Coordinates of N, CA and C in Angstrom, one line a residue:
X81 N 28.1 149.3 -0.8 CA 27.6 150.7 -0.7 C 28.8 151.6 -1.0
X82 N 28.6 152.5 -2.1 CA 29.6 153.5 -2.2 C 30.2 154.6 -1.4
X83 N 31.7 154.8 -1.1 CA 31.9 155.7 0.2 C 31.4 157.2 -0.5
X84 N 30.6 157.8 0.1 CA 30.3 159.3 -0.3 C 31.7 160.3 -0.2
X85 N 32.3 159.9 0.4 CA 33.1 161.0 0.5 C 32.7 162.1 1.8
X86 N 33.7 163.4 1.3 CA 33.7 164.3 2.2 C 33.7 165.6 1.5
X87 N 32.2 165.4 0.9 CA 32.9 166.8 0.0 C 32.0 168.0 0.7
X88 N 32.7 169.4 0.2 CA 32.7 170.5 0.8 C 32.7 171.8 -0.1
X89 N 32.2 173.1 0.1 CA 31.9 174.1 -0.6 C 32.8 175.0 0.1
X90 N 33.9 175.6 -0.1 CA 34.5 177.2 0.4 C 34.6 178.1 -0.6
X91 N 33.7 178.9 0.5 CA 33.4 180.2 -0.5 C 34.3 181.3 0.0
X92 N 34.8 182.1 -1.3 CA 35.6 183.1 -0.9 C 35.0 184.7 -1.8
X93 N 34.9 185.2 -0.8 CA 34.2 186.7 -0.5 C 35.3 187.7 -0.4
X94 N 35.6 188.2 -1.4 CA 36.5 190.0 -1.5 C 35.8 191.2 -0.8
X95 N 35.6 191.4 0.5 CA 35.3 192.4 1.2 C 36.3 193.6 0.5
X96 N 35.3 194.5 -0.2 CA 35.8 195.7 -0.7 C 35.7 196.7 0.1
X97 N 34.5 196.9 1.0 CA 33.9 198.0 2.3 C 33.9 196.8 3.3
X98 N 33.4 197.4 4.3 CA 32.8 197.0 5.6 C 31.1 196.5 5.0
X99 N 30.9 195.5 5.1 CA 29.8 195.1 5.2 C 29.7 194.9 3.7
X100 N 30.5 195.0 2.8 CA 30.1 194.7 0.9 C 31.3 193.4 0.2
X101 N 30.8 192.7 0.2 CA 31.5 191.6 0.1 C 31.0 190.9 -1.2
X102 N 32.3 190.8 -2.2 CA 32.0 190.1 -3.8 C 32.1 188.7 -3.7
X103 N 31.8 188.2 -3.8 CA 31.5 186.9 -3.8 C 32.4 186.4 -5.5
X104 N 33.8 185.6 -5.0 CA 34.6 185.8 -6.3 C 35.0 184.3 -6.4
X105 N 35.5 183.4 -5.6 CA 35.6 181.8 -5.7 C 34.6 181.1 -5.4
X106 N 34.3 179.9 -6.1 CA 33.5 178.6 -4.8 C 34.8 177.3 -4.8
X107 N 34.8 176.7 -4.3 CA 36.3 175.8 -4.2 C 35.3 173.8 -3.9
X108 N 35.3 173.4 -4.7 CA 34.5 172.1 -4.2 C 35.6 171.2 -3.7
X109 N 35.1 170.8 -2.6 CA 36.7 170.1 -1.9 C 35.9 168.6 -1.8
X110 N 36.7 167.4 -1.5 CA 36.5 166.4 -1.2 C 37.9 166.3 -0.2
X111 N 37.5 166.7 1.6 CA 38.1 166.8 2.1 C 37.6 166.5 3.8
X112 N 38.8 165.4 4.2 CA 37.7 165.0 5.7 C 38.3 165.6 6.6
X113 N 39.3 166.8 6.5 CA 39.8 167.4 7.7 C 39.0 168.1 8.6
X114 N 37.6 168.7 7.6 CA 36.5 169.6 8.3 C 35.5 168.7 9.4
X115 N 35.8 167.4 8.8 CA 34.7 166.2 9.5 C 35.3 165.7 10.8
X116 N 36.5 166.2 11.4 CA 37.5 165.5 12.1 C 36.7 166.0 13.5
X117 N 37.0 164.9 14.4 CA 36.2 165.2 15.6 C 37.2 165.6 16.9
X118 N 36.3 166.8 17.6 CA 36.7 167.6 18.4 C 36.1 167.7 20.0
X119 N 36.2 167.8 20.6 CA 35.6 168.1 21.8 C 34.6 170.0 21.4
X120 N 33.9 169.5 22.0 CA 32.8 170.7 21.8 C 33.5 172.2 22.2
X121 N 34.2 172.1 22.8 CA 34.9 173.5 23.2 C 36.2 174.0 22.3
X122 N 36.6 173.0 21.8 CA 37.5 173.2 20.4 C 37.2 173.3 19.5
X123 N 36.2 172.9 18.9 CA 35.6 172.2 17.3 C 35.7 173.6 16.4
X124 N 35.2 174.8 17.3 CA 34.9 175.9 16.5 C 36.8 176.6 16.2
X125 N 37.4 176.3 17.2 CA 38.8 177.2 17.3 C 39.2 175.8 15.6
X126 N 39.6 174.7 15.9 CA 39.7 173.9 14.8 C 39.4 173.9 13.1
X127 N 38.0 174.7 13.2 CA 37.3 174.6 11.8 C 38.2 176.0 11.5
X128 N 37.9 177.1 12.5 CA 38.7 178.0 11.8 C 40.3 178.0 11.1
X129 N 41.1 177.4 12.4 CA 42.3 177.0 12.0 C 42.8 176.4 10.5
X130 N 41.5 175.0 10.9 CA 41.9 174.5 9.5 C 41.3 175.4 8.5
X131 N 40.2 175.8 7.9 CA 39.7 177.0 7.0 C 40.8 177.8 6.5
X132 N 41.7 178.6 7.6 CA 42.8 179.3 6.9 C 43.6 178.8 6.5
X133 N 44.0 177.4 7.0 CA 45.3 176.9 6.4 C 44.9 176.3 4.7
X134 N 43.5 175.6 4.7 CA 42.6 175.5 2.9 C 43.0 176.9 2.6
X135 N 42.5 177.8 2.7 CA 42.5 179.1 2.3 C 43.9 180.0 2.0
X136 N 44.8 179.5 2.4 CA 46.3 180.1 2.3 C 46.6 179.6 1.3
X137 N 46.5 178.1 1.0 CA 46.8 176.8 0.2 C 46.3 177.1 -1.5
X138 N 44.8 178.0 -1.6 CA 44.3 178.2 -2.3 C 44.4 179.4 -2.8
X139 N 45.0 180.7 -2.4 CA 45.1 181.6 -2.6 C 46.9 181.9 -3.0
X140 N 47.7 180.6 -2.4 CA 48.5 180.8 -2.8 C 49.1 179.9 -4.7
X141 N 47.7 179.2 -4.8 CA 47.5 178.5 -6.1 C 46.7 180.0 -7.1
X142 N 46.3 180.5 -6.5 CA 45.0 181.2 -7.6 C 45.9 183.1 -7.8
X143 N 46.3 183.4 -6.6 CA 47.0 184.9 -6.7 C 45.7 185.8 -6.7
X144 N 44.5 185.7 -5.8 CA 43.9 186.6 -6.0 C 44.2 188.1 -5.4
X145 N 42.9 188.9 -4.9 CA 43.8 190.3 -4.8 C 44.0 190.4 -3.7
X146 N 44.8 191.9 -2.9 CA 45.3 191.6 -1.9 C 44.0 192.1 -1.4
X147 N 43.6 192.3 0.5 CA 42.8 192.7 0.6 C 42.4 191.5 2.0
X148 N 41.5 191.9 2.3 CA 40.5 191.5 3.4 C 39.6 190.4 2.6
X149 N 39.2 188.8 2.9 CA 38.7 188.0 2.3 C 37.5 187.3 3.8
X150 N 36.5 187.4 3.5 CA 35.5 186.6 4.1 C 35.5 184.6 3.5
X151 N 35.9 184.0 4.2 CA 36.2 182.4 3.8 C 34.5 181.9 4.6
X152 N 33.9 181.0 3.8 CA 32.7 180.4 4.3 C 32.8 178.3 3.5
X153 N 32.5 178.1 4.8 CA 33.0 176.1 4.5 C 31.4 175.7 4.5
X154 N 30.8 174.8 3.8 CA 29.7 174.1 3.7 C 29.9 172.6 3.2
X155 N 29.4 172.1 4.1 CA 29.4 170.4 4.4 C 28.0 170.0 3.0
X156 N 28.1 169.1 2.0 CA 27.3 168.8 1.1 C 27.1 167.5 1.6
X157 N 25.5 167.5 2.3 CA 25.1 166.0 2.2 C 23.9 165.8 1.9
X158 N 24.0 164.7 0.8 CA 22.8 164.6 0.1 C 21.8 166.1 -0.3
X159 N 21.0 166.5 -0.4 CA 20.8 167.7 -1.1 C 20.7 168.6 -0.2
X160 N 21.6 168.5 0.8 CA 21.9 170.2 2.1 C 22.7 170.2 1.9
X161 N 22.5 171.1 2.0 CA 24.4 172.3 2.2 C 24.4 172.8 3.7
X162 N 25.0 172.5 4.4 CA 25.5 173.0 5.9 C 25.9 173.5 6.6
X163 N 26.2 174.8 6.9 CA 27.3 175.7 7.3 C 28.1 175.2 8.3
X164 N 29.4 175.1 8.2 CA 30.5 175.2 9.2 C 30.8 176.4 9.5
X165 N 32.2 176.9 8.9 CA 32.3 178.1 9.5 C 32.1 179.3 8.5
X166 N 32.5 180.6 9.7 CA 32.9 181.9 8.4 C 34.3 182.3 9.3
X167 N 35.3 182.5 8.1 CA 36.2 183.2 8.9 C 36.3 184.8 7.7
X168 N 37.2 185.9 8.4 CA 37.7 186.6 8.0 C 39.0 186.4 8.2
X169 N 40.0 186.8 7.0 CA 41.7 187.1 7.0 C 42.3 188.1 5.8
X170 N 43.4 187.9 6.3 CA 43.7 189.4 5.7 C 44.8 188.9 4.1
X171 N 44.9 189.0 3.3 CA 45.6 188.5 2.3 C 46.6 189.6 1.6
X172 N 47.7 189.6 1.4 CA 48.6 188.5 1.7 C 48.6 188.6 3.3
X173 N 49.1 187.5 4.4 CA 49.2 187.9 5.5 C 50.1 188.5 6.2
X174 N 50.0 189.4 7.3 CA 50.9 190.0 7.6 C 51.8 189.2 8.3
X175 N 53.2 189.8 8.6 CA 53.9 188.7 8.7 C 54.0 189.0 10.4
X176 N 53.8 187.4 10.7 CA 53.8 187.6 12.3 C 55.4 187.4 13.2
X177 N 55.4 187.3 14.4 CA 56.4 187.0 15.4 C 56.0 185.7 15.6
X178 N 57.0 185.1 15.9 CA 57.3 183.6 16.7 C 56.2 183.9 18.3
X179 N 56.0 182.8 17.8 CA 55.3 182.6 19.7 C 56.0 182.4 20.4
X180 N 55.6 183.1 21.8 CA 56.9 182.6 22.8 C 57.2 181.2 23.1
X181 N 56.3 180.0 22.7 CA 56.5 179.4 22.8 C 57.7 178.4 21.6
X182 N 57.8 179.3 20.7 CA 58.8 178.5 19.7 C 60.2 179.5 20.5
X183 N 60.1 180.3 21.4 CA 61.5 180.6 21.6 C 62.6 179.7 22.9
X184 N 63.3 179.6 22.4 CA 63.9 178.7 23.6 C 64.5 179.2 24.6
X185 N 63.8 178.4 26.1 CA 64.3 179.1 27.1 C 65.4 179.4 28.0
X186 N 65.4 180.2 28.3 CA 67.0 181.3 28.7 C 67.4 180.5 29.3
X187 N 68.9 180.2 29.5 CA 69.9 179.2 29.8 C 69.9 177.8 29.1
X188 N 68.8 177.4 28.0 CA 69.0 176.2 27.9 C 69.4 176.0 25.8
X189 N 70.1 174.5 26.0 CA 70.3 174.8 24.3 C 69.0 173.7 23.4

């Protein structure tokens, strides 16, 4: 029996307005990170997590424009297409702070 794989559709949407969004990449992935299993109270913080980090990876191969981007993941099996997630992010991204938790704490080395 042939392994099917893990393939996957992300679609990337150029939000020009509020509510008008161009529909400018589709990305076909053969990728099992989206299939990885979670406890039900994480799965959704996870899809998105991973989504931006595909989506950084991809944006930082293609140079699209700067701007507000709508990201959308679809699971292909057999002839469905499946929605996972939708995220929004902001491109390029702005640049964040350290978490407190990457700072090291007072008195120690």
């Amino acid at each position: 029996m042939p392994d099917p794989g893990y393939p996957h559709e992300i679609e990337y949407r150029h939000e020009r307005a509020r509510g008008y969004r161009e529909h400018v990449y589709t990305e076909r992935v053969d990728d099992m990170g989206f299939c990885l299993e979670h406890h039900k109270d994480r799965r959704e913080a996870w899809l998105a997590r991973y989504t931006c980090a595909c989506a950084v990876d991809y944006f930082q191969r293609v140079r699209p424009r700067r701007g507000t981007w709508v990201v959308s993941v679809y699971r292909l099996l057999d002839s469905d297409r499946v929605h996972l997630v939708t995220i929004r992010m902001t491109w390029p991204p702005k640049k964040s702070r350290d978490h407190p938790s990457e700072n090291p704490a007072p008195g120690r080395r």
